[in-house]
PDB file of N, CA and C in Angstrom:
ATOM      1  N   UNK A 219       0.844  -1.192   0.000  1.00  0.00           N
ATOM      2  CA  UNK A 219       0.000   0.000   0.000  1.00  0.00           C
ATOM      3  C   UNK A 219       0.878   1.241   0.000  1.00  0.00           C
ATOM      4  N   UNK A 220       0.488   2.056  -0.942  1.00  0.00           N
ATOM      5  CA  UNK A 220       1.140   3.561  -0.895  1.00  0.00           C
ATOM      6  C   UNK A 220       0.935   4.242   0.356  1.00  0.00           C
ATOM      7  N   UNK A 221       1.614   5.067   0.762  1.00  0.00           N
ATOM      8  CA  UNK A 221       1.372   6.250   1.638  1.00  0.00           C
ATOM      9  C   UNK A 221       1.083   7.344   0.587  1.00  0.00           C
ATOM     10  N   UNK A 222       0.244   8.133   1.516  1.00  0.00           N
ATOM     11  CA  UNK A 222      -0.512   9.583   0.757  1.00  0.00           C
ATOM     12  C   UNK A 222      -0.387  10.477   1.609  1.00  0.00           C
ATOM     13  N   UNK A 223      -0.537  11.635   1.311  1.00  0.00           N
ATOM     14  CA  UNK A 223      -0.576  12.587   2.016  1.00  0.00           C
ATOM     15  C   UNK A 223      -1.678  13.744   1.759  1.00  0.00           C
ATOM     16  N   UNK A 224      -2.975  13.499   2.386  1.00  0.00           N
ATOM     17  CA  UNK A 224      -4.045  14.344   2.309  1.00  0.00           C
ATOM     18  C   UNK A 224      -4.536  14.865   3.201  1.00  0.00           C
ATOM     19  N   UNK A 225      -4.753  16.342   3.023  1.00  0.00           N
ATOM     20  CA  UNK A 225      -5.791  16.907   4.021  1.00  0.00           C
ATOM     21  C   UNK A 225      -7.016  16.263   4.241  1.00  0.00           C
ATOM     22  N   UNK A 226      -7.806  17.171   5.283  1.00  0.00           N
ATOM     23  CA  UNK A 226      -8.736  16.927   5.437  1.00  0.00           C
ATOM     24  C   UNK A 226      -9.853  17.182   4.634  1.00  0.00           C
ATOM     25  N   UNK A 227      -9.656  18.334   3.673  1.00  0.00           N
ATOM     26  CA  UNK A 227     -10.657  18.947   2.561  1.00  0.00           C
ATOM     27  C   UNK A 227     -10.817  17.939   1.596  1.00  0.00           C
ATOM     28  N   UNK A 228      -9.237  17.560   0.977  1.00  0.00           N
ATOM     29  CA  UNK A 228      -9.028  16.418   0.122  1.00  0.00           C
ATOM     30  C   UNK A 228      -9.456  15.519  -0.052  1.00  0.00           C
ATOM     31  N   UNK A 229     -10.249  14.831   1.484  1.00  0.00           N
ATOM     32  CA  UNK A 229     -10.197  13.274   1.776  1.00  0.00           C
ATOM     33  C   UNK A 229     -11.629  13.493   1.345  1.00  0.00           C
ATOM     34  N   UNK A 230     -12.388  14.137   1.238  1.00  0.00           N
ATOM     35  CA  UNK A 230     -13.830  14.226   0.986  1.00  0.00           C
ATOM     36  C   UNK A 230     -14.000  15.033  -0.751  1.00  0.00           C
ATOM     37  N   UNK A 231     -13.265  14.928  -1.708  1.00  0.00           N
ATOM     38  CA  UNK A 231     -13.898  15.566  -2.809  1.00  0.00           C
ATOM     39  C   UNK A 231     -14.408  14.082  -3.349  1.00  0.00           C
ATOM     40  N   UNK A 232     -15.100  14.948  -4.078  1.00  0.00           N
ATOM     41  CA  UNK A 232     -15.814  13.857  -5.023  1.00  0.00           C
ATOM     42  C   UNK A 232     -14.633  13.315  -6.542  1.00  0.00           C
ATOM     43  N   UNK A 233     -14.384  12.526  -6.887  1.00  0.00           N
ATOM     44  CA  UNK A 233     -13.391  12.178  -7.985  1.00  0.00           C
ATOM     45  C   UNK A 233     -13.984  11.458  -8.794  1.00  0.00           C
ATOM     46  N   UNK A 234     -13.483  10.965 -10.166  1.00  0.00           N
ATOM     47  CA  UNK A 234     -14.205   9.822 -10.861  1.00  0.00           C
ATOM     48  C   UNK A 234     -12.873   8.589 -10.850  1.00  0.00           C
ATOM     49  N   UNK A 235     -13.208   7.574 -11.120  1.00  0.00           N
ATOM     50  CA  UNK A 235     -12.288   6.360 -11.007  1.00  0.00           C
ATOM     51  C   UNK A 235     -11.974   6.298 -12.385  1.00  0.00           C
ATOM     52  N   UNK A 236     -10.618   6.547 -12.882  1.00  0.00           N
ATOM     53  CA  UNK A 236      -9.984   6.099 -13.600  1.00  0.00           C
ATOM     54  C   UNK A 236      -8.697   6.669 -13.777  1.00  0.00           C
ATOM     55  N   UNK A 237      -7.406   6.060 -14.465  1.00  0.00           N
ATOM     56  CA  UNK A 237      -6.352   5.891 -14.027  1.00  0.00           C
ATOM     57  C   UNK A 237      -5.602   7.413 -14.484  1.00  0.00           C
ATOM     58  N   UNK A 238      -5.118   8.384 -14.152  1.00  0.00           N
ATOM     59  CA  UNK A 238      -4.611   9.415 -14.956  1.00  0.00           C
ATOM     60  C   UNK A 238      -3.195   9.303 -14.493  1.00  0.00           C
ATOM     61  N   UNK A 239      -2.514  10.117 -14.987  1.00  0.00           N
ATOM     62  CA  UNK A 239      -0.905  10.342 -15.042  1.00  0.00           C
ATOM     63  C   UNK A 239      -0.577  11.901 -14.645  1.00  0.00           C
ATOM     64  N   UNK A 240      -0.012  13.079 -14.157  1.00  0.00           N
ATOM     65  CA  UNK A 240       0.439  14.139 -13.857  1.00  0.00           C
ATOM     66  C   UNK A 240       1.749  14.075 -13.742  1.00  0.00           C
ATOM     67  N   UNK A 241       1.953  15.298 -13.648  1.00  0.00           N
ATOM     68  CA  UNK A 241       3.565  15.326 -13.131  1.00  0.00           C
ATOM     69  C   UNK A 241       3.451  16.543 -11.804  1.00  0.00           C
ATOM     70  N   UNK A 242       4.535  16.534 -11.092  1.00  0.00           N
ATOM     71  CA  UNK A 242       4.586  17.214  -9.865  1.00  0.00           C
ATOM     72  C   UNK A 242       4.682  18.293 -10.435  1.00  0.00           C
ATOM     73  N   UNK A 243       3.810  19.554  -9.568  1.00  0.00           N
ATOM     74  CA  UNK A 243       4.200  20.550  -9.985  1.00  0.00           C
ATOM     75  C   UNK A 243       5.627  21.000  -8.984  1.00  0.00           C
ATOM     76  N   UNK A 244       6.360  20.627  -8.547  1.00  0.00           N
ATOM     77  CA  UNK A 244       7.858  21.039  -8.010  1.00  0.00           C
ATOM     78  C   UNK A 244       8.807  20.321  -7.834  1.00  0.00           C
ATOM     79  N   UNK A 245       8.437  18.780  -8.848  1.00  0.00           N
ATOM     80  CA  UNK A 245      10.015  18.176  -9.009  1.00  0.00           C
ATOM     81  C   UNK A 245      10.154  17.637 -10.477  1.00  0.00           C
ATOM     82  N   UNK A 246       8.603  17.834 -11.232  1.00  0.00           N
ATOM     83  CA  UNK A 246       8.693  17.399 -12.616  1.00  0.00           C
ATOM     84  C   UNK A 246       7.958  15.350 -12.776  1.00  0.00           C
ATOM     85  N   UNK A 247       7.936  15.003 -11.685  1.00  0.00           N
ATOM     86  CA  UNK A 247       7.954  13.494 -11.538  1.00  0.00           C
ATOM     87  C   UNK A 247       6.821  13.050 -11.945  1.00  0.00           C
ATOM     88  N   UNK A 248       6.529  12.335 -12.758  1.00  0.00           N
ATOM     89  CA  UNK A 248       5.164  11.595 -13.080  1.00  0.00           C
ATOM     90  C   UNK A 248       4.531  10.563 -12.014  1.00  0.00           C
ATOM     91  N   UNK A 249       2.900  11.594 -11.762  1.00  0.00           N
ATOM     92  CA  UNK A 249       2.682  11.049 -10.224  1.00  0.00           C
ATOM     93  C   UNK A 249       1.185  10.048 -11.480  1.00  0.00           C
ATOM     94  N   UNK A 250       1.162   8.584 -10.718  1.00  0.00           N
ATOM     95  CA  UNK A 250      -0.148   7.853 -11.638  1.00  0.00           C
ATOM     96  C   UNK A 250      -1.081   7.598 -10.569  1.00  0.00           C
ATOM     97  N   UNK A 251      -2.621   8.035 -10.586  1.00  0.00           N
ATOM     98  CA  UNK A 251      -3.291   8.002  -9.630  1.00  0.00           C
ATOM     99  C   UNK A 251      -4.143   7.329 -10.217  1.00  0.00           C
ATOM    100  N   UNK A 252      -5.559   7.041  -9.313  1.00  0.00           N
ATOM    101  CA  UNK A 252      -6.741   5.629  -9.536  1.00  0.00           C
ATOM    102  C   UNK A 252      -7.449   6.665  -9.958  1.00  0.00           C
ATOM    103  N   UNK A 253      -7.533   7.797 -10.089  1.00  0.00           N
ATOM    104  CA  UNK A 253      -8.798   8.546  -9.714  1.00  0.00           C
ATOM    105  C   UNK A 253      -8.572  10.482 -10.538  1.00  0.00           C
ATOM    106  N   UNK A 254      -9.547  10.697 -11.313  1.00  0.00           N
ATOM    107  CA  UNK A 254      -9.325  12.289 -11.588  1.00  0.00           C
ATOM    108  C   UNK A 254      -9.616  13.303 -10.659  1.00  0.00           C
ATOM    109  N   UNK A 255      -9.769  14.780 -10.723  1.00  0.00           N
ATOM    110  CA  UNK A 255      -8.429  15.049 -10.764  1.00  0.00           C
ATOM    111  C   UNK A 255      -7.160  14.229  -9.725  1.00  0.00           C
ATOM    112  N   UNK A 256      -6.316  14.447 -10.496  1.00  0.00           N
ATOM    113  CA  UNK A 256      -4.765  13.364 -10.348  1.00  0.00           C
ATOM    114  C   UNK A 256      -4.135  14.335  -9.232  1.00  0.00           C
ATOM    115  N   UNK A 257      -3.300  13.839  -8.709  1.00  0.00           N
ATOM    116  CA  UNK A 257      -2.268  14.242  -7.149  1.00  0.00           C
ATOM    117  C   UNK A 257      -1.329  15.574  -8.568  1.00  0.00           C
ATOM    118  N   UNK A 258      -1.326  16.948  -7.914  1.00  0.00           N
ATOM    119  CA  UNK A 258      -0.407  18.127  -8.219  1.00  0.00           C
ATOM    120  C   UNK A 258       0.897  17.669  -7.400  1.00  0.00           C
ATOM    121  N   UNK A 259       0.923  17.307  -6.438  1.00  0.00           N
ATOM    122  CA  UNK A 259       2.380  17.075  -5.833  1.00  0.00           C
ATOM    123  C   UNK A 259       2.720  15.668  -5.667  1.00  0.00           C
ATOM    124  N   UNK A 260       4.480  15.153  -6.018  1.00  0.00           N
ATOM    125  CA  UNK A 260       4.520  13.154  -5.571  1.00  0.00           C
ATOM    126  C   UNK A 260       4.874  13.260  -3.832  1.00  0.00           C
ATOM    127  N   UNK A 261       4.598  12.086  -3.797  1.00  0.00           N
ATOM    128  CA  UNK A 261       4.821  12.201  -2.155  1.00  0.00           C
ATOM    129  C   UNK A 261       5.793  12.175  -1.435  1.00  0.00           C
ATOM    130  N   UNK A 262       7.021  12.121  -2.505  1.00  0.00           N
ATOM    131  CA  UNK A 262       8.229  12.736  -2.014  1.00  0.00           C
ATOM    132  C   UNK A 262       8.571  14.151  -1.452  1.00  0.00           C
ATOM    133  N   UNK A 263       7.787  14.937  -1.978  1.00  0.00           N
ATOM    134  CA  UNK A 263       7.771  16.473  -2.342  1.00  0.00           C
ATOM    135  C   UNK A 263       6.745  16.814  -1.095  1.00  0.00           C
ATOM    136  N   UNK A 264       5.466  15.798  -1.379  1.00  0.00           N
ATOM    137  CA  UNK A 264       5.117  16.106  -0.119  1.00  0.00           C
ATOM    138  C   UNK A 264       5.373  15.789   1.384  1.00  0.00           C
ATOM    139  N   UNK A 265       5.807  14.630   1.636  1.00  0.00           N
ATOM    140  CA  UNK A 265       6.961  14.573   2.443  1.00  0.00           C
ATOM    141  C   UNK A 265       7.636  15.671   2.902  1.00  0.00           C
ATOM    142  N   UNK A 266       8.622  16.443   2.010  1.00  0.00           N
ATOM    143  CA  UNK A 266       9.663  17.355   2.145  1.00  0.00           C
ATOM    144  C   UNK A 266       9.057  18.138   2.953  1.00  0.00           C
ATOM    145  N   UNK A 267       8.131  18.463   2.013  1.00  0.00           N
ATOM    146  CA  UNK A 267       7.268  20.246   2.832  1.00  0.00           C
ATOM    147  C   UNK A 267       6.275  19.847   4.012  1.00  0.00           C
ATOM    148  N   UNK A 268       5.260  19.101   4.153  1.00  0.00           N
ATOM    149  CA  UNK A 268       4.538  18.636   4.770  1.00  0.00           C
ATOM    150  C   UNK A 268       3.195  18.939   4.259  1.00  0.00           C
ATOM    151  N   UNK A 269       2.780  19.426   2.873  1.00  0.00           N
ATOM    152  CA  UNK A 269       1.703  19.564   2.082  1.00  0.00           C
ATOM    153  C   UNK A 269       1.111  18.483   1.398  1.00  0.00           C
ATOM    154  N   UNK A 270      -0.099  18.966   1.282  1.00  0.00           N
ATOM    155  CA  UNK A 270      -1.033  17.847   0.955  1.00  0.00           C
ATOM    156  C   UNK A 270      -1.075  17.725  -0.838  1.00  0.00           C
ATOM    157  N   UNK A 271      -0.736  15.982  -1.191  1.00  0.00           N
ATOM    158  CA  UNK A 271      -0.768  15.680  -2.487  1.00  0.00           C
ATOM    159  C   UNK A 271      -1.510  16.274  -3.517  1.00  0.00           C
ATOM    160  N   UNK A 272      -2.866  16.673  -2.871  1.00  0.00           N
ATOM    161  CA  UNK A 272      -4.160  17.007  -3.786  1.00  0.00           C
ATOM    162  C   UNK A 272      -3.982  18.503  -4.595  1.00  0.00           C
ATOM    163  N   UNK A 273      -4.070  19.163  -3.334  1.00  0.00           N
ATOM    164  CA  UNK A 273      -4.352  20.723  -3.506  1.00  0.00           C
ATOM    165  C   UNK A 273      -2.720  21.447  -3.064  1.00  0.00           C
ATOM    166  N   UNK A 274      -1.977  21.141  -2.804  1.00  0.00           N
ATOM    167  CA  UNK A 274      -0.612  22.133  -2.455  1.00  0.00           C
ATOM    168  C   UNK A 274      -0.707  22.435  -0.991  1.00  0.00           C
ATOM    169  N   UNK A 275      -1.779  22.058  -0.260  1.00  0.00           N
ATOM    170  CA  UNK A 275      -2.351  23.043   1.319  1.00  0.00           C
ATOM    171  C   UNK A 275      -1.215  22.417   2.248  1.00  0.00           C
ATOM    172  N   UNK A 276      -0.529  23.279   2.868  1.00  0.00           N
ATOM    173  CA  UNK A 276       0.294  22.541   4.221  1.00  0.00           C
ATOM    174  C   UNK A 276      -0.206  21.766   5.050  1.00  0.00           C
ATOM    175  N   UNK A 277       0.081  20.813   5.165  1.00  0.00           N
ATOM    176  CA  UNK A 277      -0.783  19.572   6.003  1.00  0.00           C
ATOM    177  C   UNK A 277      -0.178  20.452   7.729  1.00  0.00           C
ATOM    178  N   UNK A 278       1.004  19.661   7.776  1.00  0.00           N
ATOM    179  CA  UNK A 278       1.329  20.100   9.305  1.00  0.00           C
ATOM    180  C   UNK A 278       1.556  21.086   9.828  1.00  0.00           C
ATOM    181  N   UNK A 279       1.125  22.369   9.276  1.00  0.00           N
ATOM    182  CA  UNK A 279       1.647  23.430  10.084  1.00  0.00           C
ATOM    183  C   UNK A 279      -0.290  23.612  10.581  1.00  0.00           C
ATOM    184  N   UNK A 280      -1.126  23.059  10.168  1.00  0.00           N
ATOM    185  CA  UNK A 280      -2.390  22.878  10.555  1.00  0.00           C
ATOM    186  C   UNK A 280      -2.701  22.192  11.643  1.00  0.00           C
ATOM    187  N   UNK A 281      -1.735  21.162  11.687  1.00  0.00           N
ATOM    188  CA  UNK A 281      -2.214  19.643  12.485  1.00  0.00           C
ATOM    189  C   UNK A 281      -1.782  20.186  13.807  1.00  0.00           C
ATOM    190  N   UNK A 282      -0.803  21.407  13.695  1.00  0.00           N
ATOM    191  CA  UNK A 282      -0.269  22.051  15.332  1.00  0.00           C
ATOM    192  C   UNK A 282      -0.948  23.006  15.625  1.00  0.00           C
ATOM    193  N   UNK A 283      -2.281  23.624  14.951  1.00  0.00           N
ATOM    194  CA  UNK A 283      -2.802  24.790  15.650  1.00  0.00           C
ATOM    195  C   UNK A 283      -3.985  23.801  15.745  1.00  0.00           C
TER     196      UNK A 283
END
């Protein structure tokens, strides 16, 4: 199983099921998801920063206030 990295806004959009391809918008990397719209950031990147795959939103500087 992958690790992800999603907010809380994220975890609730509505998507359609099928397979798309993106690339990160800040390392270039082709991210392949189950589902449209596709992950803007790979989870390396999000990792780094602590932002969420979906939308760019900082996950942890949230999770401390």
């Amino acid at each position: 199983m992958s690790e992800i990295m999603i907010c809380d806004k994220c975890k609730n959009i509505i998507c359609m099921q099928a397979f798309t391809t993106t690339s990160c918008e800040r390392c270039g990397k082709d991210i392949v998801t189950g589902h449209i719209p596709g992950y803007r950031i790979c989870i390396d990147c999000a990792r780094y920063s602590g932002d969420c795959q979906q939308c760019g939103e900082n996950i942890e500087d949230n999770e401390v206030k």
